[in-house]
Amino acid sequence: MNQAGQGLASIYAALAATAPLELAANVFTAVAIVLAGRNNVHTWWTGIAGTALFGLLFAQNRLYADVALQVFFVVTGIIGWWKWLRGQHGEPLPVTHAGANSLLWILPLGLGATAAYGAILHHFTNAYAPFIDSAVLVFSIIGQLLMMQRRVENWGFWLLVNTIATPLYFSRGLHLTAVLYAGFWINALVSWRNWHKLAAPPSLENIRP
């Protein structure tokens, strides 16, 4: 068997040994991510189920920033569900673009928060890869908040998160999660394009701060 074949066989064996908790968490999350890319409101309840299961999984693997992130996802999932259905004066929230001014301060704030929270985890816990884990936490929060508002630019932040998270989870032996996050990277790219088509043109009237 050549090297590529051996690599595929190793990945298959690892996936076959995936714990039921990781499998269930990924199934629900995968469905939620695909539905989000299609602007489907059912992304929220499936996402809530998936993130609750991931919270248990990450706690077992000492990824504490990710545990906190899953709690945040459950809470904001409930809020986002309501906002998509009733957030525009009782009507469904439309897809719009985020304002450039918002993005200019969001990025440095995200980097600063990553450094601060990573330092806390590094000094006070036994967290694995605290700064990388914190980057997943912080930029996932940003992506989630933008998605709650149905802003097109949320997908750019999910691209960043998936780029960081895929090798992180693989390094902890969460092979199925790593493979799916690589798939989420592709989904985020496609979804970004889809949401651009759904959004009204970025004029002064529909760009929000």
Short mmCIF file of C-alpha atoms in Angstrom, two decimals, residues 15-159:
data_model
loop_
_atom_site.label_atom_id
_atom_site.label_comp_id
_atom_site.label_asym_id
_atom_site.label_seq_id
_atom_site.Cartn_x
_atom_site.Cartn_y
_atom_site.Cartn_z
CA LEU A 15 -13.22 7.70 12.13
CA ALA A 16 -14.48 4.17 12.72
CA ALA A 17 -13.35 4.49 16.34
CA THR A 18 -15.11 7.82 16.83
CA ALA A 19 -17.03 8.05 20.09
CA PRO A 20 -20.84 8.30 19.84
CA LEU A 21 -20.79 11.72 21.53
CA GLU A 22 -18.45 13.17 18.91
CA LEU A 23 -20.44 11.56 16.11
CA ALA A 24 -23.78 12.96 17.34
CA ALA A 25 -22.30 16.43 17.92
CA ASN A 26 -20.91 16.53 14.41
CA VAL A 27 -24.09 15.28 12.74
CA PHE A 28 -26.24 17.99 14.34
CA THR A 29 -23.62 20.69 13.73
CA ALA A 30 -23.08 19.67 10.11
CA VAL A 31 -26.82 19.92 9.44
CA ALA A 32 -26.95 23.33 11.14
CA ILE A 33 -24.01 24.69 9.15
CA VAL A 34 -25.45 23.57 5.82
CA LEU A 35 -28.84 25.06 6.71
CA ALA A 36 -27.19 28.35 7.71
CA GLY A 37 -25.49 28.57 4.34
CA ARG A 38 -28.90 28.24 2.74
CA ASN A 39 -30.37 30.94 4.99
CA ASN A 40 -32.74 28.39 6.57
CA VAL A 41 -34.10 29.23 10.04
CA HIS A 42 -33.93 25.58 11.14
CA THR A 43 -30.17 26.11 11.46
CA TRP A 44 -30.81 27.40 14.98
CA TRP A 45 -32.43 24.45 16.75
CA THR A 46 -30.11 21.94 15.09
CA GLY A 47 -27.17 24.15 16.04
CA ILE A 48 -28.31 24.34 19.67
CA ALA A 49 -28.39 20.54 19.87
CA GLY A 50 -24.98 20.20 18.25
CA THR A 51 -23.26 22.81 20.40
CA ALA A 52 -24.63 21.34 23.62
CA LEU A 53 -23.11 17.98 22.67
CA PHE A 54 -19.84 19.62 21.64
CA GLY A 55 -19.66 21.32 25.05
CA LEU A 56 -19.52 17.91 26.71
CA LEU A 57 -16.99 16.64 24.17
CA PHE A 58 -14.59 19.58 24.55
CA ALA A 59 -14.77 19.40 28.34
CA GLN A 60 -13.50 15.83 28.12
CA ASN A 61 -10.56 17.04 25.99
CA ARG A 62 -9.60 20.04 28.18
CA LEU A 63 -10.46 22.59 25.46
CA TYR A 64 -11.98 24.93 28.00
CA ALA A 65 -12.28 27.97 25.75
CA ASP A 66 -14.32 25.81 23.41
CA VAL A 67 -16.56 24.71 26.29
CA ALA A 68 -17.32 28.35 27.07
CA LEU A 69 -17.95 28.92 23.37
CA GLN A 70 -20.57 26.17 23.24
CA VAL A 71 -22.46 27.73 26.17
CA PHE A 72 -22.41 31.03 24.28
CA PHE A 73 -23.70 29.27 21.15
CA VAL A 74 -26.65 27.74 22.99
CA VAL A 75 -27.72 31.09 24.43
CA THR A 76 -27.22 33.06 21.21
CA GLY A 77 -28.81 30.25 19.22
CA ILE A 78 -32.06 30.86 21.06
CA ILE A 79 -31.78 34.62 20.48
CA GLY A 80 -30.75 34.21 16.84
CA TRP A 81 -33.69 31.88 16.21
CA TRP A 82 -36.07 34.56 17.44
CA LYS A 83 -34.31 37.39 15.57
CA TRP A 84 -34.42 35.58 12.21
CA LEU A 85 -38.15 35.02 12.66
CA ARG A 86 -39.24 38.31 14.28
CA GLY A 87 -36.24 40.67 14.33
CA GLN A 88 -37.47 43.16 11.72
CA HIS A 89 -40.41 44.77 13.54
CA GLY A 90 -42.09 41.40 13.95
CA GLU A 91 -41.09 40.21 10.47
CA PRO A 92 -38.21 37.92 9.37
CA LEU A 93 -34.82 39.65 9.45
CA PRO A 94 -33.41 40.35 5.95
CA VAL A 95 -29.87 39.54 4.81
CA THR A 96 -27.74 42.72 4.81
CA HIS A 97 -24.10 43.83 4.78
CA ALA A 98 -22.16 44.94 7.84
CA GLY A 99 -20.78 48.46 7.80
CA ALA A 100 -17.10 48.97 7.04
CA ASN A 101 -16.64 50.98 10.24
CA SER A 102 -17.77 48.01 12.31
CA LEU A 103 -15.33 45.66 10.64
CA LEU A 104 -12.43 48.08 11.21
CA TRP A 105 -12.81 47.90 15.00
CA ILE A 106 -13.98 44.28 15.23
CA LEU A 107 -10.67 42.84 13.93
CA PRO A 108 -8.27 44.51 16.42
CA LEU A 109 -10.75 43.88 19.23
CA GLY A 110 -10.80 40.21 18.30
CA LEU A 111 -7.01 39.97 18.30
CA GLY A 112 -6.77 41.71 21.67
CA ALA A 113 -9.41 39.48 23.22
CA THR A 114 -7.66 36.39 21.85
CA ALA A 115 -4.37 37.41 23.46
CA ALA A 116 -6.00 38.28 26.80
CA TYR A 117 -8.09 35.15 27.14
CA GLY A 118 -5.26 32.96 25.89
CA ALA A 119 -2.99 34.38 28.60
CA ILE A 120 -5.60 33.61 31.27
CA LEU A 121 -5.91 30.02 30.10
CA HIS A 122 -2.12 29.66 29.86
CA HIS A 123 -1.45 30.88 33.39
CA PHE A 124 -4.42 29.51 35.32
CA THR A 125 -5.49 26.25 33.62
CA ASN A 126 -4.01 23.16 32.02
CA ALA A 127 -5.65 24.06 28.70
CA TYR A 128 -4.18 22.61 25.52
CA ALA A 129 -2.96 25.24 22.99
CA PRO A 130 -4.60 28.10 24.93
CA PHE A 131 -3.96 30.91 22.42
CA ILE A 132 -5.08 28.92 19.40
CA ASP A 133 -8.11 27.67 21.29
CA SER A 134 -8.88 31.26 22.32
CA ALA A 135 -8.74 32.43 18.71
CA VAL A 136 -11.40 29.84 17.85
CA LEU A 137 -13.48 31.14 20.76
CA VAL A 138 -13.21 34.85 20.03
CA PHE A 139 -13.70 34.80 16.27
CA SER A 140 -16.52 32.28 16.55
CA ILE A 141 -18.29 34.72 18.86
CA ILE A 142 -17.84 37.46 16.28
CA GLY A 143 -19.09 35.21 13.49
CA GLN A 144 -22.09 34.14 15.55
CA LEU A 145 -23.08 37.71 16.41
CA LEU A 146 -22.92 38.73 12.76
CA MET A 147 -24.92 35.66 11.75
CA MET A 148 -27.59 36.51 14.32
CA GLN A 149 -27.99 39.82 12.48
CA ARG A 150 -28.01 38.03 9.11
CA ARG A 151 -24.93 39.96 7.97
CA VAL A 152 -23.13 38.60 4.90
CA GLU A 153 -19.70 39.14 6.42
CA ASN A 154 -20.21 36.50 9.12
CA TRP A 155 -18.92 33.92 6.63
CA GLY A 156 -15.52 35.57 6.39
CA PHE A 157 -15.04 35.04 10.13
CA TRP A 158 -16.20 31.43 9.88
CA LEU A 159 -13.57 30.86 7.20
#
